[in-house]
């Protein structure tokens, strides 16, 4: 690795300032994998004192110079994947995180419950940001996945970062309002009373459960990521993981009971209440997932709407189990049918429960949540 010598190592604030200055005139995203562009970026970083003394910058510069031959960000990811480094740096290209380009973050990790880590292992890193460049500030960027780097790859040991402070901010800013305005006043008592520190724990449990369940079932990720890229199928996958996480938190006696109970409520309100109001003009895939959940629960007797509020019925968790069973039955077809046939079955299942605009070939917000969005100004 090329050793870059400078007088001192920059502080996090100085790194952020330098990265923000460079990213401001970085150039078009279409050039992000062009060797000439990457060479210019490497030289600019190398010349930017005191960035060159930062180990992850050194690794990043070396990867940029070798990208034309190797097509990988191996050295950079080795540091990103080391939890003790406490830093993330990369050149990112993800359509669902358009604010990300050249970006840096420093973070602190959150403690992990040993029983959760042992029973539901995954390369998930729940963190709280310390310093971050402009791209990471954007509201939609609540996570970072290995394939978001320009090499577009994900290895089994690559860390998946979730920015818990942003998830909790969303909860406090939007979900809490929805709980008060449209939920049964007696429902989810634990999440209503939770402190910020307790919400941090609950959100950490959520993302660990979520990533673990992505890797379970007949069509796990990342193996079947290629087959689940559409809004409908991505939404079903997100919902499958969250419902599985809720059910595990309620039923697994190995888990710390208080934390698991709070996590189950937290997942429920985020998935059932907040995601349906996300997306300014058209629902995103998470909102589509929550449309499926809401309609499935309503039609199958898991929830009732009374005076504009959502009430959970006694059969709520039984209905969730039936949802998981139906999706699992469809995905099990992958062993005997081509992937296109299973995709069609999953899409047909999803479209039974969503508001799909055939003319626009996209989804609409459901009337119930459209009215909520308008009334509450979300």
mmCIF file of C-alpha atoms in Angstrom:
data_model
loop_
_atom_site.group_PDB
_atom_site.id
_atom_site.type_symbol
_atom_site.label_atom_id
_atom_site.label_comp_id
_atom_site.label_asym_id
_atom_site.label_seq_id
_atom_site.Cartn_x
_atom_site.Cartn_y
_atom_site.Cartn_z
ATOM 1 C CA UNK A 1 0.000 0.000 0.000
ATOM 2 C CA UNK A 2 1.313 3.435 -0.868
ATOM 3 C CA UNK A 3 2.353 5.291 2.262
ATOM 4 C CA UNK A 4 1.287 8.927 2.241
ATOM 5 C CA UNK A 5 3.210 11.159 4.617
ATOM 6 C CA UNK A 6 1.803 14.269 6.233
ATOM 7 C CA UNK A 7 2.591 16.132 9.413
ATOM 8 C CA UNK A 8 -0.396 14.911 11.406
ATOM 9 C CA UNK A 9 -3.649 13.013 11.235
ATOM 10 C CA UNK A 10 -6.804 15.034 10.748
ATOM 11 C CA UNK A 11 -9.582 15.233 13.291
ATOM 12 C CA UNK A 12 -12.994 13.891 12.320
ATOM 13 C CA UNK A 13 -14.253 17.434 11.800
ATOM 14 C CA UNK A 14 -11.337 18.218 9.484
ATOM 15 C CA UNK A 15 -11.907 15.032 7.496
ATOM 16 C CA UNK A 16 -15.591 15.880 7.069
ATOM 17 C CA UNK A 17 -14.740 19.421 5.948
ATOM 18 C CA UNK A 18 -12.216 18.134 3.393
ATOM 19 C CA UNK A 19 -14.545 15.438 2.062
ATOM 20 C CA UNK A 20 -17.437 17.888 1.759
ATOM 21 C CA UNK A 21 -15.216 20.312 -0.146
ATOM 22 C CA UNK A 22 -14.115 17.626 -2.608
ATOM 23 C CA UNK A 23 -17.572 16.088 -3.074
ATOM 24 C CA UNK A 24 -19.077 19.506 -3.861
ATOM 25 C CA UNK A 25 -17.511 19.442 -7.339
ATOM 26 C CA UNK A 26 -16.911 15.726 -7.692
ATOM 27 C CA UNK A 27 -18.359 15.372 -11.162
ATOM 28 C CA UNK A 28 -21.088 13.200 -12.682
ATOM 29 C CA UNK A 29 -21.997 9.858 -11.153
ATOM 30 C CA UNK A 30 -21.607 8.261 -14.580
ATOM 31 C CA UNK A 31 -17.822 8.648 -14.213
ATOM 32 C CA UNK A 32 -17.544 7.018 -10.789
ATOM 33 C CA UNK A 33 -15.995 3.834 -12.206
ATOM 34 C CA UNK A 34 -13.853 5.487 -14.870
ATOM 35 C CA UNK A 35 -10.125 4.921 -14.145
ATOM 36 C CA UNK A 36 -9.185 8.446 -15.235
ATOM 37 C CA UNK A 37 -11.767 9.966 -12.879
ATOM 38 C CA UNK A 38 -10.664 7.706 -10.028
ATOM 39 C CA UNK A 39 -7.033 8.618 -10.636
ATOM 40 C CA UNK A 40 -7.821 12.331 -10.405
ATOM 41 C CA UNK A 41 -9.775 11.754 -7.198
ATOM 42 C CA UNK A 42 -6.884 9.757 -5.715
ATOM 43 C CA UNK A 43 -4.419 12.547 -6.487
ATOM 44 C CA UNK A 44 -6.725 15.150 -4.988
ATOM 45 C CA UNK A 45 -7.132 13.174 -1.770
ATOM 46 C CA UNK A 46 -3.410 12.515 -1.576
ATOM 47 C CA UNK A 47 -2.634 16.208 -1.969
ATOM 48 C CA UNK A 48 -5.163 17.238 0.664
ATOM 49 C CA UNK A 49 -3.202 17.681 3.867
ATOM 50 C CA UNK A 50 -3.817 16.274 6.434
ATOM 51 C CA UNK A 51 -6.127 13.631 4.874
ATOM 52 C CA UNK A 52 -3.248 11.525 3.627
ATOM 53 C CA UNK A 53 -2.236 10.526 7.140
ATOM 54 C CA UNK A 54 -5.567 8.834 7.801
ATOM 55 C CA UNK A 55 -5.304 5.030 7.348
ATOM 56 C CA UNK A 56 -8.682 4.635 5.670
ATOM 57 C CA UNK A 57 -7.847 7.450 3.237
ATOM 58 C CA UNK A 58 -4.576 5.715 2.397
ATOM 59 C CA UNK A 59 -6.441 2.471 1.734
ATOM 60 C CA UNK A 60 -9.083 4.282 -0.295
ATOM 61 C CA UNK A 61 -6.497 6.024 -2.479
ATOM 62 C CA UNK A 62 -4.810 2.696 -3.189
ATOM 63 C CA UNK A 63 -8.138 1.089 -4.125
ATOM 64 C CA UNK A 64 -9.002 3.986 -6.439
ATOM 65 C CA UNK A 65 -5.706 3.586 -8.268
ATOM 66 C CA UNK A 66 -6.142 -0.163 -8.681
ATOM 67 C CA UNK A 67 -9.871 -0.175 -9.427
ATOM 68 C CA UNK A 68 -9.387 -0.352 -13.181
ATOM 69 C CA UNK A 69 -7.507 -3.641 -12.777
ATOM 70 C CA UNK A 70 -9.146 -5.122 -9.683
ATOM 71 C CA UNK A 71 -12.666 -3.692 -9.729
ATOM 72 C CA UNK A 72 -12.823 -3.978 -5.944
ATOM 73 C CA UNK A 73 -12.508 -1.739 -2.899
ATOM 74 C CA UNK A 74 -10.786 -4.446 -0.864
ATOM 75 C CA UNK A 75 -8.437 -2.315 1.236
ATOM 76 C CA UNK A 76 -11.075 0.256 2.091
ATOM 77 C CA UNK A 77 -13.633 -2.376 3.042
ATOM 78 C CA UNK A 78 -11.106 -4.163 5.253
ATOM 79 C CA UNK A 79 -11.018 -1.059 7.456
ATOM 80 C CA UNK A 80 -14.751 -0.378 7.162
ATOM 81 C CA UNK A 81 -15.375 -3.985 8.244
ATOM 82 C CA UNK A 82 -13.231 -3.555 11.363
ATOM 83 C CA UNK A 83 -15.589 -2.353 14.130
ATOM 84 C CA UNK A 84 -12.622 -1.013 16.072
ATOM 85 C CA UNK A 85 -11.833 1.472 13.296
ATOM 86 C CA UNK A 86 -15.010 3.452 13.971
ATOM 87 C CA UNK A 87 -14.982 4.988 10.482
ATOM 88 C CA UNK A 88 -16.619 4.604 7.080
ATOM 89 C CA UNK A 89 -15.272 6.063 3.843
ATOM 90 C CA UNK A 90 -16.255 5.305 0.298
ATOM 91 C CA UNK A 91 -17.356 6.378 -3.119
ATOM 92 C CA UNK A 92 -20.969 5.257 -3.133
ATOM 93 C CA UNK A 93 -23.493 4.709 -5.900
ATOM 94 C CA UNK A 94 -26.964 3.585 -4.776
ATOM 95 C CA UNK A 95 -30.169 4.701 -6.485
ATOM 96 C CA UNK A 96 -32.140 4.584 -3.221
ATOM 97 C CA UNK A 97 -29.523 6.769 -1.461
ATOM 98 C CA UNK A 98 -29.004 9.480 -4.100
ATOM 99 C CA UNK A 99 -27.316 11.850 -1.650
ATOM 100 C CA UNK A 100 -24.351 9.510 -1.177
ATOM 101 C CA UNK A 101 -21.252 9.933 -3.321
ATOM 102 C CA UNK A 102 -17.846 10.558 -1.735
ATOM 103 C CA UNK A 103 -18.680 10.361 1.956
ATOM 104 C CA UNK A 104 -17.153 9.815 5.387
ATOM 105 C CA UNK A 105 -18.552 8.993 8.811
ATOM 106 C CA UNK A 106 -17.152 8.318 12.244
ATOM 107 C CA UNK A 107 -19.354 6.441 14.683
ATOM 108 C CA UNK A 108 -19.673 4.697 18.011
ATOM 109 C CA UNK A 109 -21.092 1.214 18.307
ATOM 110 C CA UNK A 110 -24.021 0.274 20.504
ATOM 111 C CA UNK A 111 -23.777 -2.678 22.889
ATOM 112 C CA UNK A 112 -25.276 -5.966 21.737
ATOM 113 C CA UNK A 113 -27.293 -8.328 23.885
ATOM 114 C CA UNK A 114 -25.301 -11.609 23.997
ATOM 115 C CA UNK A 115 -28.404 -13.776 23.667
ATOM 116 C CA UNK A 116 -29.549 -11.840 20.619
ATOM 117 C CA UNK A 117 -26.132 -12.016 18.966
ATOM 118 C CA UNK A 118 -25.846 -15.760 19.603
ATOM 119 C CA UNK A 119 -29.371 -16.694 18.587
ATOM 120 C CA UNK A 120 -29.686 -14.363 15.597
ATOM 121 C CA UNK A 121 -26.211 -13.862 14.141
ATOM 122 C CA UNK A 122 -25.667 -11.475 11.259
ATOM 123 C CA UNK A 123 -23.021 -8.957 10.168
ATOM 124 C CA UNK A 124 -25.196 -6.101 11.435
ATOM 125 C CA UNK A 125 -23.602 -3.013 12.978
ATOM 126 C CA UNK A 126 -26.021 -0.737 14.853
ATOM 127 C CA UNK A 127 -24.140 2.532 15.314
ATOM 128 C CA UNK A 128 -24.627 6.148 16.332
ATOM 129 C CA UNK A 129 -22.899 8.711 14.149
ATOM 130 C CA UNK A 130 -20.328 11.108 15.589
ATOM 131 C CA UNK A 131 -19.223 13.105 12.535
ATOM 132 C CA UNK A 132 -20.542 12.728 9.007
ATOM 133 C CA UNK A 133 -20.211 14.314 5.598
ATOM 134 C CA UNK A 134 -23.091 15.809 3.661
ATOM 135 C CA UNK A 135 -24.316 12.631 1.990
ATOM 136 C CA UNK A 136 -24.852 10.817 5.277
ATOM 137 C CA UNK A 137 -26.894 13.701 6.696
ATOM 138 C CA UNK A 138 -29.770 13.170 4.245
ATOM 139 C CA UNK A 139 -32.897 11.778 5.927
ATOM 140 C CA UNK A 140 -33.298 8.627 3.782
ATOM 141 C CA UNK A 141 -29.794 7.370 4.586
ATOM 142 C CA UNK A 142 -30.484 5.231 7.652
ATOM 143 C CA UNK A 143 -28.228 2.351 6.607
ATOM 144 C CA UNK A 144 -25.214 1.488 4.490
ATOM 145 C CA UNK A 145 -24.821 -1.795 2.649
ATOM 146 C CA UNK A 146 -21.593 -3.267 1.249
ATOM 147 C CA UNK A 147 -22.923 -3.160 -2.309
ATOM 148 C CA UNK A 148 -23.404 0.617 -2.027
ATOM 149 C CA UNK A 149 -19.657 1.031 -2.662
ATOM 150 C CA UNK A 150 -18.764 1.460 -6.327
ATOM 151 C CA UNK A 151 -17.619 -2.160 -6.588
ATOM 152 C CA UNK A 152 -21.238 -3.217 -5.958
ATOM 153 C CA UNK A 153 -20.215 -6.380 -4.098
ATOM 154 C CA UNK A 154 -21.298 -7.973 -0.842
ATOM 155 C CA UNK A 155 -19.278 -10.681 0.885
ATOM 156 C CA UNK A 156 -20.630 -12.797 3.723
ATOM 157 C CA UNK A 157 -18.479 -11.050 6.332
ATOM 158 C CA UNK A 158 -19.073 -7.485 5.119
ATOM 159 C CA UNK A 159 -20.692 -5.342 7.792
ATOM 160 C CA UNK A 160 -24.129 -3.817 7.277
ATOM 161 C CA UNK A 161 -24.437 -0.500 9.084
ATOM 162 C CA UNK A 162 -27.623 0.916 10.555
ATOM 163 C CA UNK A 163 -27.607 4.460 11.890
ATOM 164 C CA UNK A 164 -29.686 4.032 15.007
ATOM 165 C CA UNK A 165 -29.753 7.719 15.919
ATOM 166 C CA UNK A 166 -31.530 8.458 12.635
ATOM 167 C CA UNK A 167 -34.010 5.613 13.091
ATOM 168 C CA UNK A 168 -34.867 6.867 16.568
ATOM 169 C CA UNK A 169 -35.160 10.452 15.306
ATOM 170 C CA UNK A 170 -37.685 9.218 12.735
ATOM 171 C CA UNK A 171 -39.579 7.426 15.463
ATOM 172 C CA UNK A 172 -39.703 10.482 17.704
ATOM 173 C CA UNK A 173 -40.589 12.825 14.849
ATOM 174 C CA UNK A 174 -43.176 10.755 12.975
ATOM 175 C CA UNK A 175 -44.048 7.402 14.519
ATOM 176 C CA UNK A 176 -44.756 8.798 17.966
ATOM 177 C CA UNK A 177 -47.238 11.255 16.453
ATOM 178 C CA UNK A 178 -48.937 8.438 14.552
ATOM 179 C CA UNK A 179 -49.179 6.312 17.703
ATOM 180 C CA UNK A 180 -50.944 9.136 19.510
ATOM 181 C CA UNK A 181 -53.241 10.039 16.621
ATOM 182 C CA UNK A 182 -54.297 6.772 14.964
ATOM 183 C CA UNK A 183 -53.475 3.874 17.315
ATOM 184 C CA UNK A 184 -55.624 2.289 19.989
ATOM 185 C CA UNK A 185 -54.799 4.364 23.113
ATOM 186 C CA UNK A 186 -54.139 1.183 25.092
ATOM 187 C CA UNK A 187 -51.862 -0.430 22.508
ATOM 188 C CA UNK A 188 -48.042 -0.610 22.563
ATOM 189 C CA UNK A 189 -47.605 0.649 26.150
ATOM 190 C CA UNK A 190 -43.898 -0.213 26.260
ATOM 191 C CA UNK A 191 -42.901 1.823 23.233
ATOM 192 C CA UNK A 192 -45.055 4.747 24.376
ATOM 193 C CA UNK A 193 -43.164 4.922 27.672
ATOM 194 C CA UNK A 194 -39.669 4.162 26.356
ATOM 195 C CA UNK A 195 -36.785 6.574 26.884
ATOM 196 C CA UNK A 196 -34.400 7.522 24.078
ATOM 197 C CA UNK A 197 -31.822 5.061 25.406
ATOM 198 C CA UNK A 198 -34.438 2.302 25.448
ATOM 199 C CA UNK A 199 -35.505 3.205 21.915
ATOM 200 C CA UNK A 200 -31.865 2.939 20.820
ATOM 201 C CA UNK A 201 -31.820 -0.607 22.182
ATOM 202 C CA UNK A 202 -35.142 -1.473 20.544
ATOM 203 C CA UNK A 203 -33.994 -0.150 17.169
ATOM 204 C CA UNK A 204 -30.762 -2.142 17.483
ATOM 205 C CA UNK A 205 -32.755 -5.308 18.137
ATOM 206 C CA UNK A 206 -34.953 -4.518 15.137
ATOM 207 C CA UNK A 207 -32.117 -4.236 12.634
ATOM 208 C CA UNK A 208 -30.312 -7.310 13.960
ATOM 209 C CA UNK A 209 -33.484 -9.375 13.700
ATOM 210 C CA UNK A 210 -34.154 -7.924 10.262
ATOM 211 C CA UNK A 211 -30.772 -8.814 8.794
ATOM 212 C CA UNK A 212 -30.785 -12.282 10.350
ATOM 213 C CA UNK A 213 -34.127 -13.117 8.749
ATOM 214 C CA UNK A 214 -32.991 -11.862 5.337
ATOM 215 C CA UNK A 215 -30.678 -14.873 5.386
ATOM 216 C CA UNK A 216 -33.379 -17.403 6.259
ATOM 217 C CA UNK A 217 -36.030 -19.186 4.206
ATOM 218 C CA UNK A 218 -36.183 -20.680 0.733
ATOM 219 C CA UNK A 219 -35.200 -17.468 -1.074
ATOM 220 C CA UNK A 220 -32.676 -15.803 1.243
ATOM 221 C CA UNK A 221 -30.569 -12.750 0.562
ATOM 222 C CA UNK A 222 -28.106 -12.043 -0.854
ATOM 223 C CA UNK A 223 -28.541 -15.191 -2.992
ATOM 224 C CA UNK A 224 -31.950 -14.107 -4.316
ATOM 225 C CA UNK A 225 -31.424 -10.354 -4.184
ATOM 226 C CA UNK A 226 -31.542 -10.284 -7.987
ATOM 227 C CA UNK A 227 -35.067 -11.721 -7.897
ATOM 228 C CA UNK A 228 -36.446 -9.288 -5.314
ATOM 229 C CA UNK A 229 -35.512 -5.899 -6.743
ATOM 230 C CA UNK A 230 -38.992 -4.728 -7.792
ATOM 231 C CA UNK A 231 -41.046 -2.631 -5.366
ATOM 232 C CA UNK A 232 -43.515 -5.438 -4.756
ATOM 233 C CA UNK A 233 -40.987 -8.194 -4.129
ATOM 234 C CA UNK A 234 -38.570 -5.995 -2.202
ATOM 235 C CA UNK A 235 -41.507 -4.918 -0.069
ATOM 236 C CA UNK A 236 -42.594 -8.495 0.614
ATOM 237 C CA UNK A 237 -39.048 -9.367 1.620
ATOM 238 C CA UNK A 238 -38.817 -6.434 4.030
ATOM 239 C CA UNK A 239 -42.168 -7.350 5.528
ATOM 240 C CA UNK A 240 -41.260 -11.036 5.824
ATOM 241 C CA UNK A 241 -38.175 -10.107 7.833
ATOM 242 C CA UNK A 242 -39.957 -7.647 10.112
ATOM 243 C CA UNK A 243 -42.889 -9.940 10.858
ATOM 244 C CA UNK A 244 -40.429 -12.771 11.523
ATOM 245 C CA UNK A 245 -38.530 -10.497 13.899
ATOM 246 C CA UNK A 246 -41.698 -9.530 15.766
ATOM 247 C CA UNK A 247 -42.707 -13.146 16.165
ATOM 248 C CA UNK A 248 -39.245 -14.188 17.348
ATOM 249 C CA UNK A 249 -39.191 -11.429 19.955
ATOM 250 C CA UNK A 250 -42.507 -12.667 21.310
ATOM 251 C CA UNK A 251 -41.801 -16.392 21.287
ATOM 252 C CA UNK A 252 -38.088 -17.000 21.894
ATOM 253 C CA UNK A 253 -37.631 -17.662 25.610
ATOM 254 C CA UNK A 254 -33.847 -17.433 25.254
ATOM 255 C CA UNK A 255 -34.053 -13.679 24.713
ATOM 256 C CA UNK A 256 -34.057 -11.012 27.423
ATOM 257 C CA UNK A 257 -37.792 -10.667 28.004
ATOM 258 C CA UNK A 258 -38.086 -6.911 28.594
ATOM 259 C CA UNK A 259 -35.888 -5.907 25.665
ATOM 260 C CA UNK A 260 -37.574 -8.413 23.353
ATOM 261 C CA UNK A 261 -41.065 -7.183 24.268
ATOM 262 C CA UNK A 262 -40.111 -3.563 23.596
ATOM 263 C CA UNK A 263 -38.401 -4.498 20.332
ATOM 264 C CA UNK A 264 -41.521 -6.329 19.149
ATOM 265 C CA UNK A 265 -43.666 -3.249 19.755
ATOM 266 C CA UNK A 266 -41.076 -0.991 18.120
ATOM 267 C CA UNK A 267 -40.967 -3.107 14.956
ATOM 268 C CA UNK A 268 -44.762 -3.196 14.863
ATOM 269 C CA UNK A 269 -45.310 0.557 14.997
ATOM 270 C CA UNK A 270 -42.516 1.342 12.555
ATOM 271 C CA UNK A 271 -43.775 -1.174 10.018
ATOM 272 C CA UNK A 272 -47.521 -0.684 10.465
ATOM 273 C CA UNK A 273 -47.664 3.083 11.042
ATOM 274 C CA UNK A 274 -44.636 4.978 9.779
ATOM 275 C CA UNK A 275 -43.675 3.293 6.538
ATOM 276 C CA UNK A 276 -47.144 3.704 4.954
ATOM 277 C CA UNK A 277 -46.762 7.489 5.057
ATOM 278 C CA UNK A 278 -43.249 7.481 3.556
ATOM 279 C CA UNK A 279 -42.764 8.678 -0.021
ATOM 280 C CA UNK A 280 -43.904 12.111 -1.161
ATOM 281 C CA UNK A 281 -45.881 11.264 -4.309
ATOM 282 C CA UNK A 282 -45.549 7.499 -4.726
ATOM 283 C CA UNK A 283 -44.986 4.850 -2.056
ATOM 284 C CA UNK A 284 -41.480 3.427 -1.849
ATOM 285 C CA UNK A 285 -40.936 -0.314 -1.445
ATOM 286 C CA UNK A 286 -41.162 -0.070 2.346
ATOM 287 C CA UNK A 287 -44.503 1.705 2.039
ATOM 288 C CA UNK A 288 -45.695 -0.994 -0.366
ATOM 289 C CA UNK A 289 -44.702 -3.600 2.233
ATOM 290 C CA UNK A 290 -46.772 -1.841 4.849
ATOM 291 C CA UNK A 291 -49.757 -1.592 2.505
ATOM 292 C CA UNK A 292 -49.619 -5.374 2.236
ATOM 293 C CA UNK A 293 -49.417 -5.697 6.021
ATOM 294 C CA UNK A 294 -52.260 -3.267 6.712
ATOM 295 C CA UNK A 295 -54.648 -4.768 4.159
ATOM 296 C CA UNK A 296 -53.795 -8.372 5.024
ATOM 297 C CA UNK A 297 -54.410 -7.682 8.720
ATOM 298 C CA UNK A 298 -57.641 -5.827 8.013
ATOM 299 C CA UNK A 299 -59.064 -8.465 5.675
ATOM 300 C CA UNK A 300 -57.994 -11.413 7.821
ATOM 301 C CA UNK A 301 -59.240 -9.985 11.112
ATOM 302 C CA UNK A 302 -55.945 -8.981 12.703
ATOM 303 C CA UNK A 303 -56.873 -5.316 13.066
ATOM 304 C CA UNK A 304 -60.037 -3.232 13.123
ATOM 305 C CA UNK A 305 -60.556 0.449 12.309
ATOM 306 C CA UNK A 306 -62.847 2.221 14.753
ATOM 307 C CA UNK A 307 -63.330 5.985 14.701
ATOM 308 C CA UNK A 308 -60.247 6.311 12.532
ATOM 309 C CA UNK A 309 -58.000 4.404 14.946
ATOM 310 C CA UNK A 310 -56.268 1.058 14.482
ATOM 311 C CA UNK A 311 -57.105 -1.613 17.056
ATOM 312 C CA UNK A 312 -55.275 -4.932 17.302
ATOM 313 C CA UNK A 313 -57.596 -7.912 17.674
ATOM 314 C CA UNK A 314 -57.021 -11.006 19.786
ATOM 315 C CA UNK A 315 -56.062 -12.858 16.600
ATOM 316 C CA UNK A 316 -53.452 -10.271 15.580
ATOM 317 C CA UNK A 317 -50.440 -12.539 16.001
ATOM 318 C CA UNK A 318 -52.281 -15.484 14.515
ATOM 319 C CA UNK A 319 -52.872 -13.420 11.381
ATOM 320 C CA UNK A 320 -49.184 -12.498 11.262
ATOM 321 C CA UNK A 321 -48.331 -16.197 11.408
ATOM 322 C CA UNK A 322 -50.720 -16.890 8.526
ATOM 323 C CA UNK A 323 -49.032 -14.150 6.500
ATOM 324 C CA UNK A 324 -45.623 -15.741 7.026
ATOM 325 C CA UNK A 325 -46.993 -19.154 6.122
ATOM 326 C CA UNK A 326 -48.483 -17.877 2.847
ATOM 327 C CA UNK A 327 -45.273 -16.156 1.766
ATOM 328 C CA UNK A 328 -43.201 -19.189 2.767
ATOM 329 C CA UNK A 329 -45.473 -21.460 0.728
ATOM 330 C CA UNK A 330 -44.942 -19.327 -2.370
ATOM 331 C CA UNK A 331 -41.178 -19.059 -1.894
ATOM 332 C CA UNK A 332 -40.906 -22.830 -1.424
ATOM 333 C CA UNK A 333 -41.915 -23.176 -5.083
ATOM 334 C CA UNK A 334 -38.387 -22.092 -6.006
ATOM 335 C CA UNK A 335 -37.197 -25.688 -5.569
ATOM 336 C CA UNK A 336 -39.385 -26.948 -8.424
ATOM 337 C CA UNK A 337 -40.164 -23.894 -10.561
ATOM 338 C CA UNK A 338 -38.166 -21.252 -12.442
ATOM 339 C CA UNK A 339 -37.483 -18.034 -10.598
ATOM 340 C CA UNK A 340 -39.694 -16.068 -13.010
ATOM 341 C CA UNK A 341 -42.695 -18.193 -12.060
ATOM 342 C CA UNK A 342 -42.108 -17.648 -8.344
ATOM 343 C CA UNK A 343 -41.658 -13.926 -8.925
ATOM 344 C CA UNK A 344 -45.020 -13.836 -10.679
ATOM 345 C CA UNK A 345 -46.689 -15.651 -7.768
ATOM 346 C CA UNK A 346 -45.169 -13.273 -5.225
ATOM 347 C CA UNK A 347 -46.151 -10.242 -7.295
ATOM 348 C CA UNK A 348 -49.700 -11.529 -7.622
ATOM 349 C CA UNK A 349 -49.891 -12.082 -3.869
ATOM 350 C CA UNK A 350 -48.649 -8.552 -3.146
ATOM 351 C CA UNK A 351 -51.024 -6.949 -5.634
ATOM 352 C CA UNK A 352 -54.019 -8.432 -3.837
ATOM 353 C CA UNK A 353 -53.293 -6.088 -0.941
ATOM 354 C CA UNK A 354 -51.987 -2.843 -2.462
ATOM 355 C CA UNK A 355 -53.291 0.111 -4.447
ATOM 356 C CA UNK A 356 -51.647 -0.363 -7.843
ATOM 357 C CA UNK A 357 -52.076 2.196 -10.614
ATOM 358 C CA UNK A 358 -52.149 0.205 -13.856
ATOM 359 C CA UNK A 359 -51.864 3.307 -16.033
ATOM 360 C CA UNK A 360 -48.788 4.637 -14.246
ATOM 361 C CA UNK A 361 -47.471 1.135 -13.516
ATOM 362 C CA UNK A 362 -46.722 2.243 -9.982
ATOM 363 C CA UNK A 363 -48.333 2.237 -6.558
ATOM 364 C CA UNK A 364 -50.570 4.802 -4.883
ATOM 365 C CA UNK A 365 -50.840 5.683 -1.225
ATOM 366 C CA UNK A 366 -53.824 3.967 0.374
ATOM 367 C CA UNK A 367 -56.821 6.225 1.100
ATOM 368 C CA UNK A 368 -56.606 5.676 4.865
ATOM 369 C CA UNK A 369 -52.953 6.703 5.075
ATOM 370 C CA UNK A 370 -53.319 9.425 2.435
ATOM 371 C CA UNK A 371 -55.897 11.047 4.699
ATOM 372 C CA UNK A 372 -53.578 10.620 7.687
ATOM 373 C CA UNK A 373 -50.678 12.214 5.790
ATOM 374 C CA UNK A 374 -52.817 15.202 4.836
ATOM 375 C CA UNK A 375 -54.387 15.655 8.258
ATOM 376 C CA UNK A 376 -51.106 15.461 10.162
ATOM 377 C CA UNK A 377 -48.984 17.260 7.578
ATOM 378 C CA UNK A 378 -46.520 14.399 7.226
#
